[in-house]
Coordinates of C-alpha atoms in Angstrom, one line a residue:
M6 CA -9.1 33.7 -9.1
A7 CA -6.7 30.8 -8.4
D8 CA -6.2 28.0 -11.0
F9 CA -6.9 25.4 -8.4
D10 CA -8.5 25.1 -5.0
L11 CA -5.9 22.6 -3.8
A12 CA -2.4 21.7 -4.9
I13 CA -0.7 18.6 -3.6
L14 CA 3.0 17.9 -3.6
G15 CA 3.7 14.2 -3.5
G16 CA 2.1 11.2 -5.2
G17 CA 2.5 8.6 -2.5
L18 CA -0.5 7.1 -0.8
N19 CA -1.2 10.2 1.4
G20 CA -1.0 12.5 -1.6
V21 CA -3.3 10.6 -3.9
S22 CA -5.7 9.8 -1.1
V23 CA -6.1 13.5 -0.4
A24 CA -6.5 14.2 -4.1
R25 CA -9.2 11.5 -4.4
D26 CA -11.1 12.8 -1.4
A27 CA -10.9 16.5 -2.4
A28 CA -11.7 16.0 -6.1
G29 CA -14.8 14.0 -5.2
R30 CA -16.0 16.8 -2.9
G31 CA -15.9 19.2 -5.9
L32 CA -12.5 20.9 -5.4
R33 CA -10.2 21.7 -8.3
V34 CA -7.2 19.6 -7.6
L35 CA -3.6 19.6 -8.9
L36 CA -1.2 16.8 -7.8
L37 CA 2.5 17.0 -8.6
E38 CA 4.8 14.0 -8.3
Q39 CA 8.4 14.4 -9.3
G40 CA 8.8 10.7 -10.1
D41 CA 6.3 7.9 -10.3
L42 CA 3.1 7.4 -8.2
G43 CA 4.0 5.4 -5.2
G44 CA 7.6 5.4 -6.1
G45 CA 8.8 5.8 -2.5
A46 CA 7.7 4.3 0.8
S47 CA 4.1 3.7 -0.5
S48 CA 5.4 0.7 -2.6
A49 CA 7.5 -0.7 0.3
S50 CA 4.9 -1.3 2.9
P51 CA 4.2 -4.6 4.7
R52 CA 1.0 -4.7 2.5
L53 CA -1.2 -5.3 5.6
I54 CA -4.7 -4.0 6.1
H55 CA -5.2 -4.7 9.8
G56 CA -5.9 -3.5 13.3
D57 CA -2.3 -4.4 14.3
L58 CA -1.7 -6.6 17.3
S59 CA 1.4 -4.7 18.3
V60 CA -0.8 -1.6 18.8
L61 CA -3.3 -3.7 20.8
E62 CA -0.5 -4.9 23.0
R63 CA 0.2 -1.3 23.8
R64 CA -3.4 -1.0 24.9
D65 CA -4.3 1.7 22.3
F66 CA -7.7 0.2 21.8
R67 CA -9.1 3.3 20.1
R68 CA -6.6 3.1 17.3
V69 CA -7.2 -0.6 16.9
R70 CA -11.0 -0.2 16.7
A71 CA -10.6 2.6 14.1
A72 CA -8.2 0.5 12.0
L73 CA -10.5 -2.5 12.1
A74 CA -13.4 -0.3 10.9
E75 CA -11.2 0.9 8.1
R76 CA -10.2 -2.6 7.2
D77 CA -13.9 -3.3 6.5
V78 CA -14.2 -0.1 4.4
W79 CA -11.3 -1.3 2.2
L80 CA -13.0 -4.7 1.8
R81 CA -16.1 -2.9 0.5
I82 CA -14.4 -0.3 -1.8
A83 CA -11.4 -2.3 -3.1
P84 CA -12.4 -6.0 -3.2
H85 CA -10.0 -6.6 -6.1
L86 CA -6.9 -5.2 -4.3
V87 CA -7.7 -6.2 -0.7
R88 CA -7.7 -10.0 0.1
P89 CA -9.0 -11.4 3.4
M90 CA -6.5 -13.9 4.9
R91 CA -6.1 -16.1 7.9
F92 CA -3.1 -15.0 10.0
A93 CA -1.4 -17.7 12.1
I94 CA 0.8 -17.0 15.2
P95 CA 2.7 -20.1 16.4
A96 CA 3.0 -20.3 20.1
H97 CA 6.7 -20.1 21.1
A98 CA 7.8 -21.3 24.5
D99 CA 10.4 -18.5 24.9
E100 CA 8.0 -15.7 23.9
R101 CA 4.5 -14.5 25.0
P102 CA 2.5 -17.2 26.9
P103 CA -0.3 -18.8 24.9
W104 CA -2.9 -17.4 27.3
V105 CA -1.7 -13.9 26.5
L106 CA -2.1 -14.5 22.7
R107 CA -5.5 -16.0 23.3
A108 CA -6.6 -13.0 25.3
W109 CA -5.2 -10.6 22.6
L110 CA -7.2 -12.3 19.9
W111 CA -10.4 -12.5 22.0
L112 CA -10.2 -8.7 22.4
Y113 CA -9.2 -8.2 18.8
D114 CA -12.4 -10.0 17.8
R115 CA -14.4 -7.9 20.2
L116 CA -13.0 -4.6 18.8
G117 CA -13.9 -5.8 15.4
A118 CA -17.3 -7.0 16.4
R119 CA -20.0 -7.6 13.7
R120 CA -17.3 -7.6 11.1
P121 CA -17.7 -10.0 8.1
L122 CA -14.5 -12.0 8.7
P123 CA -14.2 -15.2 10.7
P124 CA -13.2 -15.0 14.4
S125 CA -10.0 -16.2 15.9
E126 CA -9.4 -19.8 16.9
T127 CA -6.8 -22.1 18.4
I128 CA -5.4 -24.8 16.1
D129 CA -3.3 -27.9 16.5
V130 CA -0.6 -27.4 13.8
T131 CA 0.4 -31.1 13.9
H132 CA -2.9 -31.8 12.2
H133 CA -3.4 -28.5 10.2
P134 CA -2.0 -27.3 6.9
V135 CA -0.5 -24.3 8.8
G136 CA 1.9 -26.6 10.4
D137 CA 3.4 -28.2 7.2
A138 CA 6.0 -25.4 6.8
L139 CA 6.8 -25.1 10.5
K140 CA 9.5 -26.8 12.6
R141 CA 8.1 -29.7 14.8
P142 CA 8.4 -28.0 18.2
F143 CA 5.4 -25.8 17.4
G144 CA 2.3 -27.7 18.3
T145 CA -0.2 -24.9 18.9
A146 CA -1.0 -21.8 16.9
F147 CA -3.6 -19.1 16.9
E148 CA -5.5 -18.0 13.8
Y149 CA -7.3 -14.8 13.2
S150 CA -8.5 -12.7 10.3
D151 CA -7.0 -9.7 8.6
C152 CA -6.2 -8.6 5.1
I153 CA -3.3 -8.0 2.7
V154 CA -3.3 -5.5 -0.1
D155 CA -1.4 -4.6 -3.3
D156 CA 0.0 -1.3 -1.9
S157 CA 1.3 0.2 -5.2
R158 CA -1.9 -0.5 -7.1
L159 CA -3.9 1.0 -4.3
V160 CA -1.9 4.2 -4.9
V161 CA -2.4 4.2 -8.6
L162 CA -6.1 3.4 -8.5
S163 CA -6.6 6.2 -5.9
A164 CA -5.0 8.5 -8.4
V165 CA -7.2 7.2 -11.3
D166 CA -10.3 7.8 -9.2
A167 CA -9.1 11.3 -8.4
A168 CA -8.5 12.0 -12.1
E169 CA -11.9 10.7 -13.0
H170 CA -13.4 13.2 -10.5
G171 CA -11.6 16.0 -12.2
A172 CA -8.1 16.2 -10.5
E173 CA -5.1 16.9 -12.7
I174 CA -2.4 14.3 -11.9
C175 CA 1.1 15.2 -13.1
T176 CA 4.0 12.7 -12.8
G177 CA 7.5 13.8 -13.7
A178 CA 6.5 17.2 -12.4
R179 CA 8.4 19.0 -9.6
C180 CA 7.5 22.2 -7.7
V181 CA 10.7 24.2 -7.5
R182 CA 9.3 27.2 -5.7
A183 CA 6.1 28.1 -3.9
D184 CA 5.3 31.7 -2.9
R185 CA 2.7 32.2 -0.2
T186 CA 0.3 35.2 -0.1
D187 CA -3.4 34.8 0.1
V188 CA -2.9 32.1 -2.6
W189 CA 0.0 29.8 -3.4
R190 CA 2.0 30.6 -6.6
L191 CA 3.8 27.5 -7.7
A192 CA 6.7 27.4 -10.2
I193 CA 6.7 23.9 -11.7
I194 CA 9.1 22.0 -13.9
D195 CA 6.7 19.6 -15.7
R196 CA 8.7 17.0 -17.8
G197 CA 11.2 19.6 -18.7
H198 CA 8.8 22.5 -19.3
R199 CA 8.3 25.4 -16.8
R200 CA 4.8 26.5 -15.9
I201 CA 3.1 28.6 -13.2
A202 CA 0.0 27.6 -11.3
T203 CA -1.9 29.1 -8.4
A204 CA -3.8 27.4 -5.7
R205 CA -6.0 28.5 -2.7
A206 CA -4.4 25.9 -0.4
L207 CA -1.4 23.6 -0.5
V208 CA -0.7 20.1 0.8
N209 CA 2.9 18.9 1.5
A210 CA 2.6 15.1 1.2
T211 CA 6.2 14.5 0.1
G212 CA 6.9 11.7 2.7
A213 CA 10.6 11.5 3.5
W214 CA 11.2 14.8 1.7
T215 CA 8.7 16.7 4.0
A216 CA 11.2 18.7 5.9
S217 CA 13.4 19.5 2.9
V218 CA 10.5 20.6 0.8
A219 CA 9.2 22.8 3.6
D220 CA 12.7 24.4 3.9
T221 CA 13.8 24.8 0.3
V222 CA 10.5 25.0 -1.7
L223 CA 7.9 26.3 0.6
R224 CA 10.3 28.3 2.8
V225 CA 8.3 27.7 6.0
P226 CA 9.4 26.4 9.3
A227 CA 9.2 22.6 9.7
P228 CA 8.9 20.7 13.0
P229 CA 11.9 18.7 14.0
L230 CA 11.6 15.6 11.8
G231 CA 13.6 12.4 11.6
T232 CA 13.5 9.7 8.9
T233 CA 12.8 6.1 9.4
Q234 CA 13.5 3.2 7.1
I235 CA 11.3 0.1 6.8
S236 CA 12.8 -3.0 5.0
Q237 CA 11.6 -6.4 3.9
I238 CA 12.9 -9.3 1.9
V239 CA 11.4 -11.4 -0.9
V240 CA 12.3 -15.1 -1.1
K241 CA 10.9 -18.0 -3.0
R242 CA 7.6 -19.4 -1.7
L243 CA 8.1 -21.1 1.6
F244 CA 4.7 -22.6 2.2
D245 CA 1.7 -23.8 0.3
S246 CA -1.1 -22.7 2.6
E247 CA -2.9 -19.4 1.9
N248 CA -2.0 -18.0 5.3
V249 CA 0.1 -15.1 6.6
Y250 CA 2.5 -16.2 9.4
V251 CA 3.1 -14.0 12.3
F252 CA 6.3 -14.8 14.2
Q253 CA 7.3 -13.6 17.6
N254 CA 10.9 -12.7 17.5
H255 CA 13.3 -12.6 20.4
D256 CA 13.1 -8.8 20.6
R257 CA 9.3 -9.0 20.8
R258 CA 8.9 -7.6 17.3
L259 CA 6.2 -9.3 15.2
I260 CA 7.6 -10.6 11.9
F261 CA 5.1 -11.3 9.0
A262 CA 5.7 -13.8 6.3
S263 CA 3.1 -13.3 3.5
P264 CA 2.3 -15.0 0.2
Y265 CA 3.7 -12.6 -2.5
E266 CA 2.9 -12.8 -6.2
R267 CA 2.0 -16.5 -6.1
D268 CA 5.6 -17.9 -6.2
F269 CA 7.3 -15.8 -3.5
T270 CA 7.1 -14.9 0.2
L271 CA 7.5 -11.4 1.6
I272 CA 9.2 -11.3 5.1
G273 CA 9.3 -8.2 7.2
T274 CA 9.6 -5.8 8.7
V275 CA 12.7 -4.3 10.2
G276 CA 12.9 -0.6 10.9
H277 CA 15.4 1.9 12.1
A278 CA 16.4 5.6 11.8
F279 CA 17.6 6.5 8.3
K280 CA 20.2 9.0 7.1
G281 CA 20.9 9.8 3.5
D282 CA 19.0 10.4 0.3
P283 CA 15.4 9.1 0.5
A284 CA 15.5 8.4 -3.2
V285 CA 18.2 5.8 -2.6
V286 CA 17.2 3.5 0.2
S287 CA 19.0 0.2 0.4
M288 CA 18.8 -2.6 2.9
A289 CA 21.8 -3.3 5.1
A290 CA 23.2 -6.9 5.2
S291 CA 22.5 -6.9 8.9
D292 CA 18.8 -6.3 8.3
V293 CA 18.7 -9.1 5.8
A294 CA 20.4 -11.4 8.3
Y295 CA 17.9 -10.3 11.0
L296 CA 14.8 -11.3 8.9
C297 CA 16.5 -14.6 7.8
D298 CA 17.2 -15.5 11.4
A299 CA 13.6 -14.6 12.4
A300 CA 12.2 -16.9 9.7
N301 CA 14.6 -19.7 10.6
R302 CA 13.3 -19.8 14.2
Y303 CA 10.0 -21.1 12.8
F304 CA 10.2 -22.3 9.2
R305 CA 11.4 -25.8 8.5
E306 CA 13.1 -24.7 5.2
R307 CA 16.0 -22.5 6.0
V308 CA 16.3 -19.0 4.5
E309 CA 19.8 -17.6 3.8
A310 CA 20.9 -14.2 2.5
A311 CA 21.7 -15.9 -0.8
D312 CA 18.0 -16.9 -1.1
V313 CA 16.8 -13.3 -1.2
V314 CA 15.3 -12.5 -4.6
R315 CA 14.7 -8.9 -3.9
T316 CA 14.9 -6.4 -1.0
V317 CA 12.1 -3.9 -0.5
A318 CA 12.9 -0.7 1.4
G319 CA 11.4 2.7 1.8
A320 CA 11.9 5.8 4.0
N321 CA 9.4 8.2 5.6
S322 CA 9.3 11.1 7.9
V323 CA 8.6 10.8 11.6
I324 CA 8.3 13.2 14.5
G325 CA 11.7 13.8 16.3
R326 CA 15.2 13.7 15.0
G327 CA 15.8 10.2 16.4
G328 CA 12.9 8.7 14.5
S329 CA 11.0 7.8 17.7
G330 CA 7.7 9.4 16.7
L331 CA 6.5 6.7 14.4
R332 CA 2.6 6.7 14.5
R333 CA 0.4 4.4 12.6
D334 CA -2.2 7.1 12.0
G335 CA 0.4 9.5 10.7
V336 CA 0.8 13.2 11.3
L337 CA -1.5 15.9 10.1
N338 CA -1.0 19.6 10.7
V339 CA -2.9 22.6 9.3
D340 CA -1.2 26.1 9.2
A341 CA -4.0 28.7 8.6
R342 CA -2.5 32.0 9.6
R343 CA -4.6 35.1 8.9
G344 CA -4.0 36.5 5.5
K345 CA -2.0 33.5 4.3
A346 CA -3.2 30.6 2.1
P347 CA -3.6 27.4 4.1
L348 CA -0.8 24.9 4.3
V349 CA -1.5 21.2 5.2
T350 CA 1.4 18.9 6.1
I351 CA 0.7 15.2 6.1
F352 CA 3.1 12.4 6.4
G353 CA 3.6 8.9 7.9
G354 CA 0.9 6.5 8.9
D355 CA 0.1 3.0 7.6
I356 CA -2.0 1.9 4.6
T357 CA -5.0 0.9 6.8
T358 CA -5.7 4.4 7.9
A359 CA -4.7 6.3 4.8
R360 CA -8.3 6.9 3.5
L361 CA -9.4 8.2 6.9
R362 CA -6.3 10.4 7.2
A363 CA -7.0 12.0 3.9
E364 CA -10.7 12.5 4.7
R365 CA -9.7 14.3 7.9
A366 CA -7.1 16.5 6.0
V367 CA -9.6 17.6 3.4
S368 CA -12.3 18.2 6.1
Q369 CA -9.9 20.6 7.8
L370 CA -10.2 22.9 4.7
S371 CA -14.0 23.0 4.8
R372 CA -13.9 26.2 6.8
F373 CA -12.1 28.0 3.9
Y374 CA -14.4 27.0 1.1
P375 CA -17.5 24.9 0.7
M376 CA -17.3 21.3 -0.4
S377 CA -19.5 18.3 -0.8
P378 CA -19.9 15.7 2.1
R379 CA -17.5 12.9 2.8
W380 CA -17.8 10.1 0.3
T381 CA -14.8 7.9 0.0
A382 CA -15.9 5.3 2.6
T383 CA -18.8 4.1 0.4
T384 CA -17.6 4.6 -3.2
P385 CA -15.6 1.8 -4.8
L386 CA -12.2 2.4 -6.3
P387 CA -12.1 1.9 -10.1
G388 CA -12.8 -1.8 -10.8
G389 CA -14.1 -2.5 -7.3
D390 CA -17.8 -2.5 -8.0
F391 CA -18.5 -6.0 -6.7
G392 CA -18.8 -7.6 -3.3
W393 CA -15.5 -8.7 -1.7
A394 CA -16.9 -12.3 -1.3
K395 CA -17.5 -12.3 -5.1
F396 CA -13.8 -12.2 -6.1
E397 CA -13.7 -15.8 -7.2
D398 CA -16.8 -15.3 -9.3
E399 CA -15.1 -12.4 -11.0
V400 CA -12.2 -14.7 -11.9
E401 CA -14.4 -17.3 -13.3
S402 CA -16.4 -14.7 -15.2
A403 CA -13.2 -13.4 -16.8
R404 CA -12.2 -16.9 -17.8
E405 CA -15.5 -17.5 -19.4
Q406 CA -15.4 -14.2 -21.3
W407 CA -11.8 -14.6 -22.4
R408 CA -11.2 -18.3 -22.8
F409 CA -7.6 -18.0 -23.6
L410 CA -6.8 -16.9 -20.0
G411 CA -5.5 -19.5 -17.6
E412 CA -6.5 -19.4 -14.0
V413 CA -3.3 -17.9 -12.7
E414 CA -3.3 -15.2 -15.4
A415 CA -7.0 -14.4 -14.8
R416 CA -6.5 -14.1 -11.1
R417 CA -3.6 -11.6 -11.6
L418 CA -5.6 -9.5 -14.0
V419 CA -8.8 -9.4 -11.8
S420 CA -6.7 -8.6 -8.8
A421 CA -5.2 -5.6 -10.6
Y422 CA -8.1 -4.3 -12.6
G423 CA -11.3 -5.8 -11.2
S424 CA -14.3 -5.2 -13.3
R425 CA -12.3 -2.8 -15.6
L426 CA -10.4 -5.7 -17.1
V427 CA -12.7 -5.3 -20.2
T428 CA -11.1 -2.0 -21.0
I429 CA -7.8 -3.9 -21.5
L430 CA -8.9 -7.1 -23.1
G431 CA -12.0 -5.8 -25.0
D432 CA -13.2 -8.2 -27.7
A433 CA -9.9 -10.2 -27.8
K434 CA -10.4 -13.9 -28.8
S435 CA -6.7 -14.9 -28.3
K436 CA -3.5 -13.7 -26.8
E437 CA -2.3 -12.7 -30.3
D438 CA -5.1 -10.1 -30.4
L439 CA -3.5 -8.3 -27.4
G440 CA -0.3 -7.3 -29.2
P441 CA 3.3 -8.3 -28.5
A442 CA 4.0 -10.5 -25.4
F443 CA 6.7 -9.7 -22.9
G444 CA 7.2 -13.0 -21.1
P445 CA 4.2 -15.2 -20.5
D446 CA 2.1 -12.7 -18.6
L447 CA 2.4 -9.1 -20.0
T448 CA 0.9 -8.0 -23.3
G449 CA 1.1 -4.9 -25.4
A450 CA -2.6 -4.2 -24.7
E451 CA -1.9 -4.1 -20.9
V452 CA 1.2 -1.9 -21.3
R453 CA -0.7 0.6 -23.5
Y454 CA -3.5 0.8 -20.9
L455 CA -0.9 1.4 -18.1
M456 CA 0.7 4.2 -20.2
T457 CA -2.5 5.9 -21.3
K458 CA -4.6 5.5 -18.1
E459 CA -2.2 4.9 -15.2
W460 CA 0.7 7.3 -16.0
A461 CA 3.3 4.5 -16.5
R462 CA 6.3 6.0 -18.4
F463 CA 9.2 3.6 -17.9
P464 CA 9.6 -0.1 -17.6
D465 CA 10.1 0.0 -13.8
D466 CA 6.7 1.8 -13.5
V467 CA 5.1 -1.3 -15.1
L468 CA 7.3 -4.1 -13.7
W469 CA 7.5 -3.0 -10.0
R470 CA 4.5 -0.8 -9.3
R471 CA 1.6 -1.4 -11.7
T472 CA 2.6 -5.1 -11.6
K473 CA 5.3 -7.1 -9.9
L474 CA 6.2 -9.0 -13.1
G475 CA 9.8 -7.7 -12.7
L476 CA 10.3 -10.7 -10.3
T477 CA 10.0 -13.2 -13.2
M478 CA 10.5 -11.4 -16.5
P479 CA 13.7 -12.4 -18.3
A480 CA 16.2 -9.7 -19.3
A481 CA 15.5 -10.0 -23.0
D482 CA 11.8 -9.3 -22.5
R483 CA 12.6 -6.3 -20.3
E484 CA 14.6 -4.9 -23.2
R485 CA 11.8 -5.5 -25.6
L486 CA 9.4 -3.9 -23.2
A487 CA 11.6 -0.8 -22.9
A488 CA 11.7 -0.5 -26.7
F489 CA 8.0 -0.9 -27.0
M490 CA 7.3 1.8 -24.4
A491 CA 9.8 4.2 -26.0
G492 CA 8.0 3.7 -29.3
T493 CA 4.5 4.1 -27.8
A494 CA 5.2 7.2 -25.8

């Protein structure tokens, strides 16, 4: 008998979503991630949960409708991570005519009919807060509803839920060889120790490493794959309104400028084919200049390369060597040859459709062994057991229970942990009860929780994926955090 029903290589959003779905259906699941959860492209996304107007423009109405349905699922199951926002598209005289934008959004509303978010509308930006940050030539804009999400926390909480349903999640663990007979026999280096595990089926969810893992570890033919890079920039906050701006660039690409961690703005994306080591993805100066120029067409406050606080870049596999096969719903392939253990290959796709993609992947295996019905569309992620419209109530409740929390701090903590914040703060009456402080926001109690419950091993795991406090934490506090984590491990 095999040790596991399903082994998953890769701890990005695709991998942990498959693990969550499969474990909740009663399968014995092993997930192996050689680095940290969400350490690649899954933490470098545009952070959008949306139907995607660019897909609508290509008249792929089926995909837009499915994505809008998934947007509503995420609002229900992850109300702490997924925030409804109003997206604003200024009308630009040199780009799409206003009537085209208006028609787009009318159809967008229809495809998302009976959804809980407000419909689109035309606004006069000269008398609306949206216009405060824009150059004066823009007099009209179009607002519509979509959502933003904390992408890296979505990855981690999906893994937490998988573990709570029985999955074994191993970070710092790499499969170095997989032999395929009627089961998979995996040779694993797990934090320096060698182990052998067997599984009835295997999922290759290694993202940008899909082809190389297929070739060197699984030793199976891989389809011709390319690699694409998506990049964004982080600058200081450019606007006070709680909107996401959608800018039409001269090449017809839609550029998003989103609120990011309260004091910053995330601007992106720019994408192109990538060559090199996916573990080291850097943003070219030309891409930085492209996004700065796109923002400067619209924002009153200029953005220069010197203003960039951080670049965010990740790589992922796409169909075709030239990187032309980018698909928002990703690629799913099942190899189930007679007498051989099944192999599932899954890569690409955006955040919005990740849950549905994983559900389909696991359902493909139902012909090989019995499993429980589909469940992830109705069960909240850890901490998400409250209505999405009750987020502000959760923040106020946290401030009442822990009176030492300021509004900004309470909002960050509820956004990250939702109703599970009590497992971190417990009966604390003051900040001092939470252990050492690393800067104004991070405490020893939170770090211990992230290490014991969310697989954080190194400071970067905490500062850039479990939180984004690396944007503001002074160097001295980072050193103290590193020493604390080394002593706690």
